[in-house]
């Protein structure tokens, strides 16, 4: 009992090594092989990170494609079959090159035993832009293996190159340890996730009855622990409806010294309308939204009570003491479980340095609502538009006002106690020695819903990295312990899921 507590609090990432004597033989062999191959696994990550696969930069599109071919070579060396580079066609505007091809999706299979379950693993091989001029300590596309700090640093280390290659390492460790692979594995690796996953939804819909027809479960490792101490399993994501309110009046921008006080200014109207959407306590003021939110059950509330999180962690993450809530449960529920409305900016207004005295002729206010079960996007949009129209009408302004939806992405929620999550929970306890926290995320991964709806199956979010990895930021890192234990976790999850009696 003392050992369990000490391991959990001081070094949970070493649990699998300390308690190896209690690990079943097949896992022991697999875990030992993962440890043995650690340098070679890190070398694969280094080779992949060295390819600047920035999907948002048209000039680097050949590099994104190069990384896809790198993955193909890795898959071939591991014995994957039916490897296909699925074309997605031309990238839609806006683009500089109208003939720019979208990078291919890498599909492959490992095993085709009809007696085994089939698991599809998703990952993305493209990355965010990065340059040492951004403030990186080292070249972002040269992986730094910092044994002293126990970190791998480089663009894509945690998002998502490290986790993606982790699935390949699971296969290699099984092969070299002589252990039968527990499931049939299908890969779906895309190269446009950081640029909106263009073309992927259509591919999934098309392949649902073709390449993906026998898939029993989908696993995604493209998110992170809530904090830095305790592993998690993620069973929910908020959706996102993004809106703009447009107010226009004069035909052109005007001088405030000439026209100020004698015309109706669009910016003033916009500020007044946007000011009615949400109050300073974060409470959404659009009537009818609260009634759409599914009530929190007592069983669900218990999940939040058990999660390892504190107000200090929120303050550290935001770099301030501006939290609206002090209780852990209130913070997490308003981060994951309840909708939120955020004001993002104004297009068309003066925003540069200086003191320009312009009256903008047309301004567009941007705001979004993070959606949760059971909010209906179409109904929500009607409520938002009606609210803005009514508030603008109260102004009796001669200007014109229009509110519109720019895009929406559905929320996602799964059963955290189904076969997939139960298997992943057992695997987490085996590797880390603690039960994982069951978490949601405040952000969106729209492709999760697409997999669930099109393949009619469950999706598990199984994170490898920690909450402080700095994905999308400078000096992005992945703790080496998380990388190695993450590979062990992936493999153990596949074994436990294979043994479950339900899909």
CSV table of C-alpha atoms in Angstrom, one decimal:
chain,number,residue,atom,x,y,z
A,1,UNK,CA,0.0,0.0,0.0
A,2,UNK,CA,2.9,2.3,0.8
A,3,UNK,CA,4.5,1.5,-2.5
A,4,UNK,CA,1.3,2.3,-4.4
A,5,UNK,CA,1.0,5.7,-2.7
A,6,UNK,CA,4.6,6.6,-3.1
A,7,UNK,CA,4.6,5.6,-6.8
A,8,UNK,CA,1.5,7.6,-7.5
A,9,UNK,CA,2.6,10.7,-5.8
A,10,UNK,CA,6.3,10.8,-6.7
A,11,UNK,CA,6.9,9.0,-9.9
A,12,UNK,CA,3.8,7.3,-11.4
A,13,UNK,CA,5.5,7.1,-14.8
A,14,UNK,CA,7.9,4.5,-13.3
A,15,UNK,CA,5.1,2.2,-12.0
A,16,UNK,CA,5.5,-0.4,-14.7
A,17,UNK,CA,9.2,-0.9,-13.9
A,18,UNK,CA,8.8,-1.0,-10.1
A,19,UNK,CA,6.0,-3.5,-10.2
A,20,UNK,CA,7.2,-5.6,-13.1
A,21,UNK,CA,7.1,-8.8,-10.9
A,22,UNK,CA,3.3,-8.5,-10.8
A,23,UNK,CA,2.8,-8.0,-14.6
A,24,UNK,CA,1.4,-10.9,-16.6
A,25,UNK,CA,4.1,-12.7,-18.7
A,26,UNK,CA,2.9,-11.4,-22.1
A,27,UNK,CA,2.9,-7.8,-20.9
A,28,UNK,CA,6.2,-8.3,-19.2
A,29,UNK,CA,7.8,-9.4,-22.4
A,30,UNK,CA,6.2,-6.6,-24.4
A,31,UNK,CA,7.2,-4.0,-21.8
A,32,UNK,CA,10.8,-5.2,-21.7
A,33,UNK,CA,11.0,-5.1,-25.5
A,34,UNK,CA,9.6,-1.5,-25.5
A,35,UNK,CA,12.3,-0.5,-23.0
A,36,UNK,CA,15.0,-2.3,-25.1
A,37,UNK,CA,14.0,-0.6,-28.3
A,38,UNK,CA,13.7,2.9,-26.7
A,39,UNK,CA,16.7,4.4,-28.6
A,40,UNK,CA,15.4,3.1,-31.9
A,41,UNK,CA,11.9,4.4,-31.2
A,42,UNK,CA,13.2,7.8,-30.4
A,43,UNK,CA,15.3,7.8,-33.6
A,44,UNK,CA,12.1,7.2,-35.7
A,45,UNK,CA,10.5,10.2,-34.0
A,46,UNK,CA,13.7,12.2,-34.8
A,47,UNK,CA,13.5,11.3,-38.5
A,48,UNK,CA,9.9,12.2,-38.6
A,49,UNK,CA,10.3,15.5,-36.8
A,50,UNK,CA,13.1,16.5,-39.2
A,51,UNK,CA,10.5,16.7,-42.0
A,52,UNK,CA,8.8,20.2,-41.8
A,53,UNK,CA,5.3,18.9,-42.7
A,54,UNK,CA,3.5,22.3,-42.1
A,55,UNK,CA,0.2,21.9,-43.8
A,56,UNK,CA,-0.7,25.6,-43.7
A,57,UNK,CA,2.4,26.6,-45.7
A,58,UNK,CA,1.8,26.0,-49.4
A,59,UNK,CA,5.6,26.1,-50.1
A,60,UNK,CA,6.1,23.2,-47.7
A,61,UNK,CA,3.4,21.0,-49.2
A,62,UNK,CA,6.1,18.7,-50.8
A,63,UNK,CA,7.5,18.2,-47.3
A,64,UNK,CA,4.0,17.1,-46.0
A,65,UNK,CA,3.8,14.6,-48.8
A,66,UNK,CA,7.4,13.5,-48.0
A,67,UNK,CA,6.4,12.7,-44.5
A,68,UNK,CA,3.5,10.6,-45.8
A,69,UNK,CA,5.9,8.5,-47.8
A,70,UNK,CA,8.2,8.2,-44.7
A,71,UNK,CA,5.3,6.7,-42.9
A,72,UNK,CA,4.7,4.3,-45.8
A,73,UNK,CA,8.3,3.1,-45.6
A,74,UNK,CA,7.9,2.5,-41.9
A,75,UNK,CA,4.6,0.6,-42.4
A,76,UNK,CA,6.2,-1.6,-45.1
A,77,UNK,CA,9.2,-2.5,-42.8
A,78,UNK,CA,6.8,-3.6,-40.1
A,79,UNK,CA,4.7,-5.9,-42.4
A,80,UNK,CA,1.6,-3.8,-42.8
A,81,UNK,CA,-0.4,-4.7,-45.9
A,82,UNK,CA,-2.9,-3.0,-48.3
A,83,UNK,CA,-1.0,0.3,-47.8
A,84,UNK,CA,-2.7,3.1,-49.7
A,85,UNK,CA,-2.0,6.7,-50.2
A,86,UNK,CA,-5.5,8.0,-50.6
A,87,UNK,CA,-5.7,11.3,-52.7
A,88,UNK,CA,-8.1,14.0,-51.5
A,89,UNK,CA,-8.0,16.2,-54.6
A,90,UNK,CA,-7.2,19.9,-54.9
A,91,UNK,CA,-7.2,22.1,-51.9
A,92,UNK,CA,-10.1,24.5,-52.1
A,93,UNK,CA,-9.7,28.3,-52.0
A,94,UNK,CA,-8.2,30.5,-50.7
A,95,UNK,CA,-4.9,29.2,-52.1
A,96,UNK,CA,-2.1,30.8,-54.0
A,97,UNK,CA,-1.7,27.8,-56.2
A,98,UNK,CA,-5.1,26.7,-57.6
A,99,UNK,CA,-3.5,23.3,-58.5
A,100,UNK,CA,-2.3,22.6,-55.0
A,101,UNK,CA,-3.0,19.0,-54.1
A,102,UNK,CA,-4.1,18.0,-50.6
A,103,UNK,CA,-1.7,15.6,-48.9
A,104,UNK,CA,-2.8,12.0,-49.0
A,105,UNK,CA,-4.3,10.0,-46.2
A,106,UNK,CA,-2.2,6.9,-45.3
A,107,UNK,CA,-4.3,3.8,-44.9
A,108,UNK,CA,-2.9,0.4,-44.0
A,109,UNK,CA,-3.7,-2.9,-42.3
A,110,UNK,CA,-1.9,-5.1,-39.8
A,111,UNK,CA,-3.6,-8.5,-39.7
A,112,UNK,CA,-6.9,-9.6,-41.1
A,113,UNK,CA,-8.0,-12.4,-38.8
A,114,UNK,CA,-11.8,-12.6,-38.9
A,115,UNK,CA,-11.8,-14.0,-35.3
A,116,UNK,CA,-10.1,-10.9,-34.0
A,117,UNK,CA,-11.5,-7.4,-33.3
A,118,UNK,CA,-10.5,-4.6,-35.6
A,119,UNK,CA,-9.3,-1.3,-34.2
A,120,UNK,CA,-8.7,1.8,-36.3
A,121,UNK,CA,-6.1,4.2,-35.0
A,122,UNK,CA,-6.1,7.8,-36.2
A,123,UNK,CA,-3.3,10.3,-36.1
A,124,UNK,CA,-2.1,13.3,-38.1
A,125,UNK,CA,1.4,13.7,-39.5
A,126,UNK,CA,1.2,17.4,-40.3
A,127,UNK,CA,2.4,20.0,-37.8
A,128,UNK,CA,2.0,23.7,-36.9
A,129,UNK,CA,4.4,26.3,-38.3
A,130,UNK,CA,7.6,26.7,-36.3
A,131,UNK,CA,10.8,28.8,-36.6
A,132,UNK,CA,13.7,29.5,-34.2
A,133,UNK,CA,12.8,33.2,-34.7
A,134,UNK,CA,9.5,32.5,-32.9
A,135,UNK,CA,11.5,32.0,-29.6
A,136,UNK,CA,12.5,28.4,-29.7
A,137,UNK,CA,15.6,27.5,-27.8
A,138,UNK,CA,16.7,25.1,-30.6
A,139,UNK,CA,15.9,24.4,-34.2
A,140,UNK,CA,12.2,23.2,-34.0
A,141,UNK,CA,12.7,20.5,-36.7
A,142,UNK,CA,15.7,19.0,-35.1
A,143,UNK,CA,14.6,16.7,-32.2
A,144,UNK,CA,16.4,17.4,-29.0
A,145,UNK,CA,16.7,14.3,-26.7
A,146,UNK,CA,17.2,15.9,-23.3
A,147,UNK,CA,18.0,13.0,-21.0
A,148,UNK,CA,18.6,15.3,-18.0
A,149,UNK,CA,15.1,16.8,-18.2
A,150,UNK,CA,13.7,13.6,-19.6
A,151,UNK,CA,12.2,15.3,-22.6
A,152,UNK,CA,11.9,15.1,-26.4
A,153,UNK,CA,11.7,18.6,-27.8
A,154,UNK,CA,10.7,19.5,-31.3
A,155,UNK,CA,7.8,20.5,-33.5
A,156,UNK,CA,5.4,17.5,-33.5
A,157,UNK,CA,6.9,15.7,-30.6
A,158,UNK,CA,3.6,15.6,-28.8
A,159,UNK,CA,1.2,16.9,-31.5
A,160,UNK,CA,1.0,14.4,-33.1
A,161,UNK,CA,4.2,12.8,-34.5
A,162,UNK,CA,5.2,11.1,-31.2
A,163,UNK,CA,1.9,9.5,-30.5
A,164,UNK,CA,1.3,8.5,-34.1
A,165,UNK,CA,4.6,6.7,-34.3
A,166,UNK,CA,3.8,5.1,-31.0
A,167,UNK,CA,1.3,2.8,-32.7
A,168,UNK,CA,4.0,1.7,-35.1
A,169,UNK,CA,6.3,1.0,-32.2
A,170,UNK,CA,3.6,-1.1,-30.5
A,171,UNK,CA,3.6,-3.4,-33.6
A,172,UNK,CA,7.4,-3.6,-33.7
A,173,UNK,CA,7.7,-4.5,-30.1
A,174,UNK,CA,5.2,-7.3,-30.5
A,175,UNK,CA,7.0,-8.6,-33.6
A,176,UNK,CA,10.4,-8.6,-32.0
A,177,UNK,CA,9.2,-10.1,-28.7
A,178,UNK,CA,7.4,-12.9,-30.6
A,179,UNK,CA,4.0,-12.0,-29.2
A,180,UNK,CA,0.9,-12.5,-31.2
A,181,UNK,CA,-0.8,-9.2,-32.0
A,182,UNK,CA,-4.2,-9.1,-30.3
A,183,UNK,CA,-6.3,-7.3,-32.9
A,184,UNK,CA,-6.4,-6.4,-36.5
A,185,UNK,CA,-5.1,-2.8,-36.8
A,186,UNK,CA,-6.1,-0.2,-39.4
A,187,UNK,CA,-4.3,3.1,-39.7
A,188,UNK,CA,-5.8,6.4,-40.8
A,189,UNK,CA,-3.1,9.0,-40.8
A,190,UNK,CA,-3.9,12.4,-42.3
A,191,UNK,CA,-1.8,15.4,-43.3
A,192,UNK,CA,-4.2,18.3,-42.9
A,193,UNK,CA,-5.4,18.2,-39.3
A,194,UNK,CA,-3.7,21.4,-38.4
A,195,UNK,CA,-5.5,23.1,-41.4
A,196,UNK,CA,-9.0,21.8,-40.8
A,197,UNK,CA,-8.8,18.2,-41.9
A,198,UNK,CA,-9.9,19.2,-45.4
A,199,UNK,CA,-11.3,16.3,-47.3
A,200,UNK,CA,-11.1,13.8,-44.5
A,201,UNK,CA,-14.8,13.7,-43.6
A,202,UNK,CA,-15.7,12.8,-47.2
A,203,UNK,CA,-13.1,10.1,-47.2
A,204,UNK,CA,-14.3,8.5,-44.0
A,205,UNK,CA,-17.9,8.5,-45.3
A,206,UNK,CA,-16.8,6.9,-48.5
A,207,UNK,CA,-14.6,4.3,-46.8
A,208,UNK,CA,-17.1,3.5,-44.1
A,209,UNK,CA,-18.4,0.6,-46.1
A,210,UNK,CA,-15.1,-0.2,-47.9
A,211,UNK,CA,-11.8,0.0,-46.2
A,212,UNK,CA,-13.3,0.7,-42.7
A,213,UNK,CA,-16.2,-1.7,-43.0
A,214,UNK,CA,-15.0,-4.2,-40.3
A,215,UNK,CA,-13.9,-1.6,-37.8
A,216,UNK,CA,-15.1,-2.4,-34.2
A,217,UNK,CA,-13.5,0.6,-32.4
A,218,UNK,CA,-11.6,3.8,-33.1
A,219,UNK,CA,-8.8,5.1,-31.0
A,220,UNK,CA,-7.3,8.6,-31.2
A,221,UNK,CA,-4.2,9.8,-29.4
A,222,UNK,CA,-4.3,13.5,-30.2
A,223,UNK,CA,-5.0,15.1,-26.9
A,224,UNK,CA,-3.3,15.4,-23.5
A,225,UNK,CA,-3.6,14.7,-19.8
A,226,UNK,CA,-5.4,17.4,-17.8
A,227,UNK,CA,-2.3,18.1,-15.8
A,228,UNK,CA,1.2,16.7,-15.4
A,229,UNK,CA,0.7,14.1,-12.7
A,230,UNK,CA,-2.1,11.7,-13.6
A,231,UNK,CA,-3.1,9.9,-16.8
A,232,UNK,CA,-6.6,10.4,-18.2
A,233,UNK,CA,-9.1,9.0,-20.6
A,234,UNK,CA,-11.2,11.4,-22.5
A,235,UNK,CA,-14.8,10.7,-23.2
A,236,UNK,CA,-16.2,14.1,-24.3
A,237,UNK,CA,-15.5,17.2,-26.4
A,238,UNK,CA,-17.4,20.4,-26.7
A,239,UNK,CA,-18.5,21.5,-30.1
A,240,UNK,CA,-18.1,25.0,-31.5
A,241,UNK,CA,-20.5,27.3,-33.4
A,242,UNK,CA,-18.7,30.3,-34.8
A,243,UNK,CA,-20.7,33.5,-35.6
A,244,UNK,CA,-20.2,37.0,-36.9
A,245,UNK,CA,-22.5,40.0,-36.5
A,246,UNK,CA,-22.1,42.5,-39.3
A,247,UNK,CA,-23.1,46.2,-38.9
A,248,UNK,CA,-22.7,48.5,-41.8
A,249,UNK,CA,-23.7,52.1,-42.5
A,250,UNK,CA,-21.7,54.7,-44.5
A,251,UNK,CA,-20.4,53.7,-47.9
A,252,UNK,CA,-16.8,54.3,-46.8
A,253,UNK,CA,-14.8,55.0,-43.6
A,254,UNK,CA,-15.3,58.5,-42.4
A,255,UNK,CA,-13.4,61.2,-40.4
A,256,UNK,CA,-14.7,61.5,-36.9
A,257,UNK,CA,-13.9,65.2,-36.8
A,258,UNK,CA,-16.3,65.8,-39.7
A,259,UNK,CA,-19.0,63.1,-39.1
A,260,UNK,CA,-18.7,62.2,-35.4
A,261,UNK,CA,-21.9,62.9,-33.6
A,262,UNK,CA,-24.0,63.4,-36.7
A,263,UNK,CA,-24.2,59.9,-38.1
A,264,UNK,CA,-25.0,56.5,-36.6
A,265,UNK,CA,-21.7,54.7,-36.2
A,266,UNK,CA,-21.6,51.0,-36.9
A,267,UNK,CA,-19.0,50.3,-34.3
A,268,UNK,CA,-21.1,51.8,-31.5
A,269,UNK,CA,-24.1,49.6,-32.6
A,270,UNK,CA,-21.9,46.5,-32.8
A,271,UNK,CA,-20.4,47.0,-29.3
A,272,UNK,CA,-23.9,47.5,-27.9
A,273,UNK,CA,-25.2,44.3,-29.6
A,274,UNK,CA,-22.2,42.2,-28.6
A,275,UNK,CA,-22.4,43.5,-25.1
A,276,UNK,CA,-25.7,41.7,-24.6
A,277,UNK,CA,-24.5,38.2,-25.5
A,278,UNK,CA,-22.7,37.4,-22.3
A,279,UNK,CA,-22.1,39.0,-18.9
A,280,UNK,CA,-18.9,39.5,-17.0
A,281,UNK,CA,-19.5,36.3,-15.0
A,282,UNK,CA,-19.5,34.2,-18.1
A,283,UNK,CA,-23.3,33.8,-18.1
A,284,UNK,CA,-24.7,33.5,-21.6
A,285,UNK,CA,-27.6,36.0,-22.0
A,286,UNK,CA,-29.3,34.4,-25.1
A,287,UNK,CA,-32.6,33.1,-23.9
A,288,UNK,CA,-33.4,29.4,-24.6
A,289,UNK,CA,-29.8,28.1,-24.5
A,290,UNK,CA,-29.8,26.8,-20.9
A,291,UNK,CA,-33.0,24.8,-21.6
A,292,UNK,CA,-31.1,22.8,-24.3
A,293,UNK,CA,-28.3,21.6,-22.0
A,294,UNK,CA,-28.7,18.0,-20.8
A,295,UNK,CA,-29.0,17.9,-17.0
A,296,UNK,CA,-26.0,16.6,-15.0
A,297,UNK,CA,-26.7,13.2,-13.4
A,298,UNK,CA,-25.5,12.2,-9.9
A,299,UNK,CA,-23.3,9.5,-11.5
A,300,UNK,CA,-21.7,12.0,-13.8
A,301,UNK,CA,-21.1,14.5,-10.9
A,302,UNK,CA,-19.1,11.8,-9.1
A,303,UNK,CA,-16.7,11.6,-12.0
A,304,UNK,CA,-15.8,15.3,-11.5
A,305,UNK,CA,-15.3,14.8,-7.7
A,306,UNK,CA,-12.6,12.2,-8.3
A,307,UNK,CA,-10.5,14.2,-10.8
A,308,UNK,CA,-7.1,15.5,-9.8
A,309,UNK,CA,-7.2,19.2,-10.4
A,310,UNK,CA,-7.0,22.5,-8.5
A,311,UNK,CA,-7.6,26.2,-8.7
A,312,UNK,CA,-3.9,26.8,-8.6
A,313,UNK,CA,-3.5,24.7,-11.8
A,314,UNK,CA,-6.0,26.9,-13.6
A,315,UNK,CA,-4.3,30.1,-12.4
A,316,UNK,CA,-0.9,28.7,-13.5
A,317,UNK,CA,-2.3,27.8,-16.9
A,318,UNK,CA,-3.9,31.2,-17.4
A,319,UNK,CA,-1.0,33.1,-15.8
A,320,UNK,CA,-3.4,35.1,-13.7
A,321,UNK,CA,-5.9,35.0,-10.8
A,322,UNK,CA,-8.9,35.7,-12.9
A,323,UNK,CA,-10.9,32.5,-12.4
A,324,UNK,CA,-14.7,32.8,-12.2
A,325,UNK,CA,-15.0,29.8,-10.0
A,326,UNK,CA,-13.0,28.4,-7.0
A,327,UNK,CA,-14.3,24.9,-6.6
A,328,UNK,CA,-12.7,22.2,-8.7
A,329,UNK,CA,-16.1,20.7,-9.8
A,330,UNK,CA,-17.4,24.1,-10.9
A,331,UNK,CA,-14.2,24.9,-12.9
A,332,UNK,CA,-14.2,21.6,-14.7
A,333,UNK,CA,-18.0,21.5,-15.5
A,334,UNK,CA,-17.9,25.0,-16.9
A,335,UNK,CA,-14.8,24.1,-18.9
A,336,UNK,CA,-16.2,20.8,-20.3
A,337,UNK,CA,-19.8,20.3,-19.4
A,338,UNK,CA,-21.6,23.6,-19.9
A,339,UNK,CA,-21.7,25.9,-22.9
A,340,UNK,CA,-19.6,29.1,-23.0
A,341,UNK,CA,-19.8,32.2,-25.2
A,342,UNK,CA,-16.5,34.0,-26.1
A,343,UNK,CA,-16.0,37.3,-27.9
A,344,UNK,CA,-13.0,37.1,-30.2
A,345,UNK,CA,-12.6,40.3,-32.1
A,346,UNK,CA,-13.8,42.8,-34.6
A,347,UNK,CA,-12.9,42.9,-38.3
A,348,UNK,CA,-13.0,46.2,-40.2
A,349,UNK,CA,-12.1,48.4,-37.2
A,350,UNK,CA,-8.9,50.2,-36.6
A,351,UNK,CA,-6.5,48.0,-34.6
A,352,UNK,CA,-3.0,49.1,-35.3
A,353,UNK,CA,-0.7,51.3,-33.2
A,354,UNK,CA,-1.3,55.0,-33.2
A,355,UNK,CA,-4.4,57.1,-32.9
A,356,UNK,CA,-6.3,57.0,-36.1
A,357,UNK,CA,-9.6,58.9,-35.8
A,358,UNK,CA,-11.6,56.8,-38.2
A,359,UNK,CA,-15.3,55.9,-38.1
A,360,UNK,CA,-15.4,52.4,-39.7
A,361,UNK,CA,-18.1,52.0,-42.3
A,362,UNK,CA,-18.6,48.3,-41.8
A,363,UNK,CA,-17.6,46.1,-38.8
A,364,UNK,CA,-17.9,42.4,-38.1
A,365,UNK,CA,-17.9,41.1,-34.6
A,366,UNK,CA,-16.7,37.6,-34.1
A,367,UNK,CA,-17.9,35.3,-31.3
A,368,UNK,CA,-18.4,31.6,-30.7
A,369,UNK,CA,-20.4,29.3,-28.5
A,370,UNK,CA,-18.9,26.0,-27.2
A,371,UNK,CA,-21.7,23.5,-27.4
A,372,UNK,CA,-22.5,20.5,-25.2
A,373,UNK,CA,-25.2,17.7,-25.1
A,374,UNK,CA,-28.0,18.1,-26.0
A,375,UNK,CA,-27.7,21.4,-27.9
A,376,UNK,CA,-29.0,21.4,-31.5
A,377,UNK,CA,-26.9,23.6,-33.8
A,378,UNK,CA,-29.7,24.7,-36.0
A,379,UNK,CA,-31.9,25.7,-33.1
A,380,UNK,CA,-29.0,27.4,-31.4
A,381,UNK,CA,-28.2,29.5,-34.5
A,382,UNK,CA,-31.9,30.6,-34.6
A,383,UNK,CA,-31.8,31.7,-31.0
A,384,UNK,CA,-28.5,33.6,-31.5
A,385,UNK,CA,-29.7,35.4,-34.7
A,386,UNK,CA,-33.1,36.3,-33.1
A,387,UNK,CA,-31.4,37.6,-30.0
A,388,UNK,CA,-29.0,39.9,-32.0
A,389,UNK,CA,-31.8,41.1,-34.3
A,390,UNK,CA,-34.0,42.0,-31.2
A,391,UNK,CA,-31.1,43.8,-29.5
A,392,UNK,CA,-30.2,45.8,-32.6
A,393,UNK,CA,-33.9,46.7,-33.1
A,394,UNK,CA,-33.9,48.3,-29.7
A,395,UNK,CA,-31.2,50.8,-30.9
A,396,UNK,CA,-33.5,52.3,-33.5
A,397,UNK,CA,-30.4,52.7,-35.7
A,398,UNK,CA,-30.5,53.5,-39.4
A,399,UNK,CA,-27.6,51.1,-39.9
A,400,UNK,CA,-28.0,47.5,-41.1
A,401,UNK,CA,-27.2,44.5,-39.0
A,402,UNK,CA,-27.0,40.9,-39.8
A,403,UNK,CA,-25.8,37.9,-37.7
A,404,UNK,CA,-24.7,34.7,-39.4
A,405,UNK,CA,-23.2,31.3,-38.7
A,406,UNK,CA,-19.6,30.9,-40.1
A,407,UNK,CA,-19.1,27.3,-39.2
A,408,UNK,CA,-20.2,24.7,-36.7
A,409,UNK,CA,-18.6,21.6,-35.2
A,410,UNK,CA,-20.6,19.1,-33.2
A,411,UNK,CA,-20.0,18.1,-29.6
A,412,UNK,CA,-19.0,14.5,-28.8
A,413,UNK,CA,-19.7,12.4,-25.8
A,414,UNK,CA,-19.1,8.7,-25.3
A,415,UNK,CA,-19.8,6.1,-22.6
A,416,UNK,CA,-16.8,6.2,-20.3
A,417,UNK,CA,-17.6,2.7,-19.0
A,418,UNK,CA,-17.9,0.9,-22.3
A,419,UNK,CA,-15.6,-1.9,-23.4
A,420,UNK,CA,-13.0,0.4,-25.0
A,421,UNK,CA,-12.8,2.7,-21.9
A,422,UNK,CA,-12.8,-0.3,-19.5
A,423,UNK,CA,-9.9,-1.8,-21.5
A,424,UNK,CA,-8.0,1.5,-21.5
A,425,UNK,CA,-8.6,1.9,-17.8
A,426,UNK,CA,-7.2,-1.5,-17.0
A,427,UNK,CA,-4.2,-0.8,-19.2
A,428,UNK,CA,-3.6,2.5,-17.4
A,429,UNK,CA,-3.6,0.8,-14.0
A,430,UNK,CA,-1.2,-1.8,-15.3
A,431,UNK,CA,1.3,0.7,-16.7
A,432,UNK,CA,0.9,3.7,-14.3
A,433,UNK,CA,-0.4,2.0,-11.2
A,434,UNK,CA,-3.4,4.4,-10.8
A,435,UNK,CA,-6.9,4.6,-12.2
A,436,UNK,CA,-7.1,7.3,-14.9
A,437,UNK,CA,-9.2,10.4,-14.5
A,438,UNK,CA,-12.2,10.4,-16.8
A,439,UNK,CA,-12.1,13.8,-18.5
A,440,UNK,CA,-13.7,15.8,-21.2
A,441,UNK,CA,-12.1,18.6,-23.2
A,442,UNK,CA,-13.3,22.2,-23.7
A,443,UNK,CA,-12.0,22.3,-27.3
A,444,UNK,CA,-13.2,20.4,-30.4
A,445,UNK,CA,-11.9,17.5,-32.5
A,446,UNK,CA,-14.6,17.4,-35.1
A,447,UNK,CA,-13.3,14.3,-36.8
A,448,UNK,CA,-14.1,12.3,-33.6
A,449,UNK,CA,-17.8,12.7,-34.3
A,450,UNK,CA,-17.3,11.8,-38.0
A,451,UNK,CA,-15.7,8.5,-37.1
A,452,UNK,CA,-18.4,7.7,-34.5
A,453,UNK,CA,-21.3,8.6,-36.8
A,454,UNK,CA,-20.0,7.2,-40.1
A,455,UNK,CA,-18.6,4.0,-38.7
A,456,UNK,CA,-21.4,3.5,-36.2
A,457,UNK,CA,-18.8,2.6,-33.5
A,458,UNK,CA,-17.3,3.9,-30.3
A,459,UNK,CA,-14.3,6.3,-30.2
A,460,UNK,CA,-11.7,6.5,-27.4
A,461,UNK,CA,-9.4,9.4,-26.8
A,462,UNK,CA,-6.2,7.9,-25.3
A,463,UNK,CA,-3.7,10.7,-24.7
A,464,UNK,CA,0.1,10.1,-24.5
A,465,UNK,CA,1.4,13.6,-23.5
A,466,UNK,CA,0.9,15.8,-20.5
A,467,UNK,CA,-1.0,19.1,-20.1
A,468,UNK,CA,2.2,21.2,-20.2
A,469,UNK,CA,3.6,19.8,-23.5
A,470,UNK,CA,3.2,23.1,-25.3
A,471,UNK,CA,1.5,21.8,-28.5
A,472,UNK,CA,1.3,24.7,-31.0
A,473,UNK,CA,3.7,26.7,-28.9
A,474,UNK,CA,7.5,27.2,-28.8
A,475,UNK,CA,9.7,24.4,-27.3
A,476,UNK,CA,7.0,21.8,-27.8
A,477,UNK,CA,8.0,18.7,-25.8
A,478,UNK,CA,7.0,15.1,-24.9
A,479,UNK,CA,8.3,13.6,-21.7
A,480,UNK,CA,10.3,10.5,-22.5
A,481,UNK,CA,8.6,8.6,-19.8
A,482,UNK,CA,5.2,9.5,-21.3
A,483,UNK,CA,6.5,8.4,-24.7
A,484,UNK,CA,7.7,5.0,-23.5
A,485,UNK,CA,4.9,4.3,-21.1
A,486,UNK,CA,2.4,5.6,-23.7
A,487,UNK,CA,3.6,2.9,-26.1
A,488,UNK,CA,3.1,0.3,-23.4
A,489,UNK,CA,-0.3,1.7,-22.6
A,490,UNK,CA,-1.4,1.5,-26.3
A,491,UNK,CA,-0.3,-2.1,-26.5
A,492,UNK,CA,-2.0,-3.1,-23.2
A,493,UNK,CA,-5.2,-1.4,-24.2
A,494,UNK,CA,-5.3,-3.4,-27.4
A,495,UNK,CA,-4.9,-6.7,-25.4
A,496,UNK,CA,-7.5,-5.8,-22.9
A,497,UNK,CA,-9.9,-4.7,-25.6
A,498,UNK,CA,-9.3,-7.9,-27.5
A,499,UNK,CA,-10.3,-9.9,-24.4
A,500,UNK,CA,-13.6,-7.9,-23.8
A,501,UNK,CA,-16.8,-9.6,-24.6
A,502,UNK,CA,-18.4,-6.6,-26.2
A,503,UNK,CA,-17.4,-4.1,-28.9
